[in-house]
């Protein structure tokens, strides 16, 4: 056995003859992991279950096999893998839905989809459907149950499925989809307590409910519009309350943070890139999480980022930050995301980092991302017509027009073209 000089933990494995990290008696981590997978994925005949060979090979080839060894060492993970390998659990999405613990199952499901063992489905959509099924069972009133099931099927789920067909859903999208259902249930219960049917709800009733259930005003609007469109209730005026965007930081504070992103080499590179994307390009954390390498466009030595149409040019030194981060993306050395195209790959197979993970990093660095993003949008609205800003940043022109009017922009009355753009 010859010790290598490049790393104090590197050896020539006595079993496979390859360079690796010693884990047990001169045997490398990859060989030790292979032993464990041979046992866990055995279908009971002394061989790997054929359907799981792609998973087996993918896990063994991980850049950091020790992390997979640690994961497969957990009792709940071992029980789960043995059950799947030996056919005790159907190797389908429906079969996985019946077992627990949920977090371990979700991680395994992502791996199975990533390696082609299971067909790809949107994970967040599937979790929402499971939540919806359980939530509906808690509604005792048959009329309310039937009405909310119709609303969920024909409005909420239809919208989510259409979005999932165009691209992966984010966790925030399905989380927000629960709010209209909860608000609708509250509204129906409020009517029921007063002996009022939905179809007999009057404007006075609707106004009274909005005055009492202030927390549900905004999420209930979707149900109310749906109920009126489907003629389940009278065409009433939905009380609205103007909601202001978060107070923007000053332009001086915004530029100070951008200078910090450009110059502070002690600041985490990811945080520096997040500052650029929020405070220069006014992107929300949920939008940032969906960016891929394909959104970065390099032409003739100049970098642009595609957020809308046309792509927005990225000036130096911020272009250099994006280039550097693209070559040093996290979470690429495990079995979950080795070939990910996400600009911010997550720890789950095929998934990007979450907006919550971004928010945590920014809070730790003392960066007011939400207020900085508002300041960036306002600055854009003061400098160019809302329709131009909306196209470049990927926003709807109505939203940018409202912000322009709020900021007193001279472009606030700039008319969009005949297509509403």
C-alpha positions as CSV (number, residue, x, y, z in Angstrom):
1,X,0.0,0.0,0.0
2,X,1.5,3.3,-1.1
3,X,0.5,6.6,0.5
4,X,-0.1,9.4,-2.0
5,X,1.3,12.9,-1.4
6,X,-1.6,14.9,-2.7
7,X,-3.9,14.5,0.3
8,X,-3.1,12.9,3.7
9,X,-6.3,10.8,3.4
10,X,-5.6,9.5,-0.2
11,X,-4.4,5.9,-0.8
12,X,-4.2,3.3,-3.5
13,X,-7.1,1.0,-2.7
14,X,-6.0,-2.6,-2.0
15,X,-9.2,-3.8,-3.5
16,X,-9.9,-1.9,-6.7
17,X,-6.3,-0.5,-7.2
18,X,-7.6,3.0,-7.7
19,X,-6.8,6.2,-5.9
20,X,-9.3,7.0,-3.2
21,X,-9.9,8.1,0.3
22,X,-9.1,5.3,2.8
23,X,-12.2,4.3,4.9
24,X,-11.4,0.9,6.2
25,X,-8.2,-1.1,6.3
26,X,-6.8,0.4,3.2
27,X,-10.1,0.0,1.3
28,X,-11.4,3.2,-0.4
29,X,-14.7,4.8,0.3
30,X,-16.1,3.8,-3.0
31,X,-15.5,0.1,-2.4
32,X,-16.9,0.2,1.1
33,X,-20.0,2.0,-0.4
34,X,-20.3,-0.7,-3.1
35,X,-20.4,-3.4,-0.4
36,X,-23.2,-1.7,1.4
37,X,-25.2,-1.1,-1.8
38,X,-24.8,-4.7,-2.8
39,X,-26.6,-5.6,0.4
40,X,-29.2,-2.9,0.5
41,X,-30.3,-3.2,-3.1
42,X,-30.2,-7.0,-3.2
43,X,-33.6,-8.3,-4.5
44,X,-33.3,-11.4,-2.3
45,X,-31.5,-13.6,-4.9
46,X,-28.0,-12.3,-4.3
47,X,-28.1,-9.7,-7.1
48,X,-29.1,-6.1,-7.5
49,X,-32.8,-5.7,-8.4
50,X,-32.6,-5.1,-12.2
51,X,-34.8,-1.9,-12.1
52,X,-32.4,-0.4,-9.6
53,X,-29.1,-0.9,-11.5
54,X,-29.1,2.7,-12.7
55,X,-29.5,3.9,-9.1
56,X,-26.8,1.5,-8.0
57,X,-24.3,2.7,-10.6
58,X,-25.1,6.4,-10.0
59,X,-24.6,6.2,-6.3
60,X,-21.3,4.3,-6.7
61,X,-20.0,6.9,-9.1
62,X,-20.6,9.9,-6.8
63,X,-17.7,12.3,-6.6
64,X,-18.0,12.1,-2.8
65,X,-19.0,8.5,-2.0
66,X,-18.5,9.1,1.7
67,X,-21.6,11.3,1.8
68,X,-23.6,8.5,0.2
69,X,-22.2,6.1,2.7
70,X,-23.3,8.3,5.5
71,X,-26.8,8.6,4.1
72,X,-27.2,4.9,3.5
73,X,-26.0,4.3,7.1
74,X,-29.2,5.7,8.6
75,X,-31.7,3.0,9.8
76,X,-34.7,4.5,8.2
77,X,-32.9,4.8,4.8
78,X,-31.7,1.2,5.0
79,X,-35.3,-0.1,5.8
80,X,-36.6,2.0,2.9
81,X,-34.0,0.7,0.3
82,X,-34.4,-2.9,1.4
83,X,-38.2,-2.7,1.1
84,X,-38.0,-1.2,-2.4
85,X,-35.3,-3.6,-3.5
86,X,-37.2,-6.7,-2.3
87,X,-40.5,-5.7,-3.8
88,X,-42.2,-5.1,-0.4
89,X,-43.0,-1.6,-1.7
90,X,-44.2,-1.2,-5.4
91,X,-41.6,0.7,-7.4
92,X,-44.0,3.4,-8.4
93,X,-44.9,6.9,-7.3
94,X,-48.1,5.6,-5.8
95,X,-46.2,2.9,-3.9
96,X,-43.8,5.4,-2.4
97,X,-46.7,7.6,-1.4
98,X,-47.8,4.9,1.1
99,X,-44.6,4.8,3.1
100,X,-42.7,7.0,5.5
101,X,-40.7,8.9,6.7
102,X,-41.7,11.6,4.2
103,X,-38.3,13.3,4.0
104,X,-36.4,10.1,3.3
105,X,-39.0,9.0,0.7
106,X,-38.8,12.4,-1.0
107,X,-35.0,12.2,-1.3
108,X,-35.1,8.7,-2.6
109,X,-37.9,9.6,-5.1
110,X,-35.8,12.5,-6.4
111,X,-32.9,10.0,-6.9
112,X,-35.1,7.5,-8.7
113,X,-36.4,10.1,-11.1
114,X,-32.9,11.5,-11.6
115,X,-31.5,8.1,-12.7
116,X,-34.6,7.2,-14.8
117,X,-35.9,4.5,-12.6
118,X,-39.2,6.3,-12.1
119,X,-40.9,8.7,-14.6
120,X,-40.4,12.3,-13.9
121,X,-43.2,14.1,-12.2
122,X,-43.2,17.5,-10.5
123,X,-42.3,16.8,-6.9
124,X,-44.0,19.9,-5.6
125,X,-47.2,19.2,-7.5
126,X,-47.3,15.7,-6.2
127,X,-46.8,16.9,-2.6
128,X,-49.6,19.4,-3.1
129,X,-51.9,16.7,-4.4
130,X,-51.2,14.5,-1.4
131,X,-51.8,17.5,1.0
132,X,-55.1,18.3,-0.8
133,X,-56.3,14.7,-0.5
134,X,-55.7,14.7,3.2
135,X,-57.0,18.2,3.7
136,X,-60.3,17.4,2.0
137,X,-60.9,14.5,4.3
138,X,-61.0,16.9,7.3
139,X,-64.1,18.7,5.9
140,X,-67.2,17.2,7.4
141,X,-69.8,19.3,5.7
142,X,-70.7,17.4,2.4
143,X,-71.7,20.5,0.6
144,X,-68.5,22.4,1.5
145,X,-66.4,19.3,0.7
146,X,-68.0,19.0,-2.8
147,X,-67.6,22.7,-3.5
148,X,-64.0,23.0,-2.4
149,X,-63.1,19.8,-4.3
150,X,-64.5,21.4,-7.4
151,X,-62.6,24.6,-6.8
152,X,-59.4,22.7,-6.2
153,X,-59.8,20.5,-9.3
154,X,-61.0,23.1,-11.8
155,X,-59.1,26.1,-10.7
156,X,-56.1,25.5,-8.4
157,X,-54.9,22.2,-9.8
158,X,-55.6,23.1,-13.4
159,X,-53.3,26.1,-13.0
160,X,-50.6,24.2,-11.2
161,X,-50.6,21.4,-13.8
162,X,-50.4,23.8,-16.6
163,X,-47.4,25.5,-15.0
164,X,-45.7,22.2,-14.2
165,X,-46.0,21.3,-17.9
166,X,-44.0,24.3,-18.8
167,X,-41.3,23.8,-16.2
168,X,-40.7,22.7,-12.6
169,X,-42.8,24.3,-9.9
170,X,-41.2,26.0,-6.9
171,X,-42.1,25.2,-3.3
172,X,-43.5,28.7,-2.9
173,X,-46.0,28.2,-5.8
174,X,-47.7,25.2,-4.2
175,X,-47.4,26.7,-0.7
176,X,-49.3,29.8,-1.9
177,X,-51.9,27.5,-3.6
178,X,-53.1,26.3,-0.2
179,X,-54.0,29.8,1.0
180,X,-57.1,30.3,-1.4
181,X,-58.4,26.9,-0.3
182,X,-58.1,27.7,3.4
183,X,-59.6,31.1,2.9
184,X,-62.5,29.6,0.9
185,X,-63.2,27.1,3.7
186,X,-63.2,30.0,6.3
187,X,-65.6,32.0,4.1
188,X,-68.1,29.1,3.7
189,X,-68.0,28.4,7.4
190,X,-68.7,32.1,8.1
191,X,-71.7,32.0,5.8
192,X,-72.9,28.7,7.3
193,X,-72.8,30.2,10.8
194,X,-75.2,32.9,9.7
195,X,-77.5,30.6,7.8
196,X,-76.5,32.0,4.4
197,X,-76.0,29.9,1.2
198,X,-73.3,30.9,-1.2
199,X,-75.8,31.5,-4.0
200,X,-77.7,33.9,-1.7
201,X,-74.7,35.9,-0.4
202,X,-75.3,39.6,-0.9
203,X,-72.9,42.5,-1.2
204,X,-73.6,43.4,2.4
205,X,-72.6,39.9,3.5
206,X,-69.4,40.0,1.5
207,X,-68.5,43.4,2.8
208,X,-69.1,42.2,6.4
209,X,-67.0,39.1,6.0
210,X,-64.1,41.2,4.6
211,X,-64.3,43.5,7.6
212,X,-64.1,40.6,10.0
213,X,-61.7,38.1,8.3
214,X,-59.1,40.7,7.4
215,X,-56.3,38.0,7.2
216,X,-58.2,36.1,4.4
217,X,-59.1,39.1,2.2
218,X,-56.4,38.6,-0.4
219,X,-56.3,34.7,-0.6
220,X,-60.1,34.5,-0.8
221,X,-60.3,36.6,-3.9
222,X,-59.4,33.7,-6.2
223,X,-62.3,31.6,-4.8
224,X,-64.7,34.4,-5.0
225,X,-63.9,35.2,-8.6
226,X,-64.2,31.5,-9.5
227,X,-67.5,31.2,-7.7
228,X,-68.9,34.2,-9.6
229,X,-67.5,33.0,-13.0
230,X,-69.1,29.6,-12.5
231,X,-72.4,31.3,-11.3
232,X,-72.3,29.7,-7.9
233,X,-72.8,33.1,-6.4
234,X,-74.1,36.5,-7.5
235,X,-71.8,38.8,-9.4
236,X,-70.7,41.1,-6.5
237,X,-67.9,43.6,-6.0
238,X,-65.0,42.1,-4.2
239,X,-63.7,44.6,-1.6
240,X,-60.1,45.4,-2.3
241,X,-57.4,46.9,-0.1
242,X,-54.4,48.6,-1.7
243,X,-51.3,46.8,-0.8
244,X,-48.0,48.7,-1.0
245,X,-44.8,47.1,-2.1
246,X,-42.1,46.8,0.6
247,X,-40.5,50.2,1.4
248,X,-37.5,50.5,-0.8
249,X,-34.0,51.3,0.5
250,X,-32.5,54.5,-0.6
251,X,-30.6,54.7,-3.9
252,X,-27.4,55.4,-2.0
253,X,-27.9,52.3,0.2
254,X,-28.6,50.2,-2.9
255,X,-25.4,51.4,-4.6
256,X,-23.4,50.8,-1.4
257,X,-24.5,47.2,-1.4
258,X,-23.7,46.7,-5.1
259,X,-20.2,48.1,-4.4
260,X,-19.9,45.7,-1.6
261,X,-20.8,42.8,-3.9
262,X,-18.2,44.0,-6.3
263,X,-15.3,44.7,-3.9
264,X,-15.8,42.6,-0.7
265,X,-13.8,39.4,-1.4
266,X,-14.5,38.2,2.2
267,X,-18.2,38.0,1.4
268,X,-19.5,34.6,0.3
269,X,-19.5,34.5,-3.5
270,X,-23.1,33.2,-3.6
271,X,-24.2,36.2,-1.5
272,X,-22.4,38.6,-3.8
273,X,-24.2,37.1,-6.8
274,X,-27.6,37.2,-5.0
275,X,-27.0,40.9,-4.3
276,X,-26.4,41.5,-8.0
277,X,-29.5,39.6,-9.1
278,X,-31.8,41.3,-6.5
279,X,-30.5,44.8,-6.4
280,X,-29.3,45.3,-10.0
281,X,-31.8,43.1,-11.9
282,X,-34.7,43.3,-9.4
283,X,-35.3,39.5,-9.3
284,X,-37.2,37.8,-6.6
285,X,-35.6,34.9,-4.8
286,X,-38.2,32.5,-6.3
287,X,-37.2,33.7,-9.8
288,X,-33.5,33.4,-9.0
289,X,-33.9,29.8,-7.8
290,X,-35.2,28.8,-11.3
291,X,-32.3,30.3,-13.3
292,X,-30.1,27.9,-15.2
293,X,-26.8,28.1,-17.0
294,X,-28.7,28.7,-20.2
295,X,-29.9,32.0,-18.8
296,X,-26.3,33.3,-19.0
297,X,-25.4,34.2,-22.6
298,X,-21.8,34.9,-23.6
299,X,-21.3,36.7,-26.9
300,X,-18.1,38.2,-28.1
301,X,-16.7,38.4,-24.6
302,X,-19.8,40.1,-23.2
303,X,-22.2,38.5,-20.7
304,X,-26.0,38.9,-20.8
305,X,-28.6,37.3,-18.6
306,X,-31.9,36.2,-20.0
307,X,-34.6,37.3,-17.6
308,X,-37.1,38.4,-20.2
309,X,-36.7,39.6,-23.8
310,X,-34.3,40.9,-24.8
311,X,-31.5,39.6,-22.5
312,X,-30.1,42.2,-20.1
313,X,-26.4,43.1,-20.4
314,X,-24.3,42.5,-17.3
315,X,-21.7,45.1,-16.7
316,X,-18.3,44.5,-15.2
317,X,-17.3,43.7,-12.5
318,X,-20.6,41.9,-11.9
319,X,-20.2,39.8,-15.1
320,X,-17.0,38.5,-13.6
321,X,-18.8,37.5,-10.4
322,X,-21.5,35.6,-12.4
323,X,-18.8,33.8,-14.5
324,X,-16.8,32.8,-11.4
325,X,-19.9,31.5,-9.6
326,X,-21.0,29.5,-12.7
327,X,-17.7,27.6,-12.5
328,X,-17.9,27.1,-8.7
329,X,-21.5,26.1,-8.2
330,X,-22.4,24.2,-5.0
331,X,-23.8,20.7,-4.6
332,X,-22.2,19.2,-7.7
333,X,-20.0,16.6,-6.0
334,X,-22.7,14.2,-4.7
335,X,-24.9,11.7,-6.5
336,X,-27.8,14.0,-6.7
337,X,-26.9,16.8,-9.0
338,X,-23.7,16.0,-10.9
339,X,-24.9,17.3,-14.2
340,X,-27.4,19.9,-13.1
341,X,-28.0,22.9,-15.3
342,X,-29.4,25.0,-12.4
343,X,-27.4,28.1,-11.7
344,X,-28.0,27.3,-8.0
345,X,-28.2,23.5,-7.8
346,X,-29.8,22.1,-4.6
347,X,-29.1,19.1,-2.5
348,X,-32.1,17.2,-3.9
349,X,-31.7,15.4,-7.2
350,X,-32.9,17.5,-10.0
351,X,-33.9,20.4,-7.8
352,X,-32.4,23.9,-7.4
353,X,-31.7,25.6,-4.1
354,X,-34.9,27.0,-2.5
355,X,-35.8,30.7,-1.9
356,X,-35.7,30.0,1.8
357,X,-32.1,29.0,1.6
358,X,-31.2,32.2,-0.2
359,X,-33.1,34.3,2.3
360,X,-31.2,32.6,5.2
361,X,-27.9,33.4,3.6
362,X,-28.9,37.0,2.9
363,X,-30.2,37.5,6.5
364,X,-27.0,36.2,7.9
365,X,-25.0,38.8,5.8
366,X,-27.4,41.6,6.8
367,X,-28.7,42.1,3.2
368,X,-32.2,43.6,2.9
369,X,-33.0,41.8,-0.4
370,X,-36.7,42.5,-0.6
371,X,-36.4,46.2,0.0
372,X,-33.4,46.4,-2.3
373,X,-35.3,44.7,-5.1
374,X,-38.1,47.2,-4.7
375,X,-35.6,50.0,-5.0
376,X,-34.1,48.5,-8.1
377,X,-37.6,48.2,-9.8
378,X,-38.4,51.8,-8.9
379,X,-35.1,53.0,-10.3
380,X,-35.8,51.1,-13.6
381,X,-39.3,52.6,-13.7
382,X,-37.9,56.1,-13.4
383,X,-35.4,55.6,-16.3
384,X,-37.5,53.8,-18.9
385,X,-41.1,53.1,-20.0
386,X,-42.7,50.3,-17.9
387,X,-43.3,48.1,-20.9
388,X,-39.6,48.1,-21.7
389,X,-38.6,47.4,-18.1
390,X,-41.2,44.6,-17.9
391,X,-39.9,42.9,-21.0
392,X,-36.3,43.0,-20.0
393,X,-36.8,41.8,-16.4
394,X,-39.5,39.3,-17.1
395,X,-42.4,41.0,-15.3
396,X,-45.9,41.9,-16.4
397,X,-46.2,45.4,-17.6
398,X,-49.2,46.2,-15.4
399,X,-47.2,45.5,-12.3
400,X,-44.3,47.8,-13.5
401,X,-46.8,50.5,-14.6
402,X,-48.3,50.5,-11.1
403,X,-44.8,50.9,-9.6
404,X,-44.0,53.7,-12.0
405,X,-47.1,55.6,-11.0
406,X,-46.3,55.0,-7.3
407,X,-42.8,56.4,-7.9
408,X,-44.0,59.4,-9.9
409,X,-42.1,58.2,-13.0
410,X,-42.5,60.5,-16.1
411,X,-43.0,57.2,-18.0
412,X,-46.0,56.0,-16.0
413,X,-48.5,56.9,-18.7
414,X,-46.4,55.4,-21.5
415,X,-48.9,53.3,-23.6
416,X,-48.2,49.7,-24.3
417,X,-48.7,48.3,-27.8
418,X,-51.8,46.6,-29.1
419,X,-50.8,43.3,-27.6
420,X,-50.7,44.7,-24.1
421,X,-46.9,44.7,-24.1
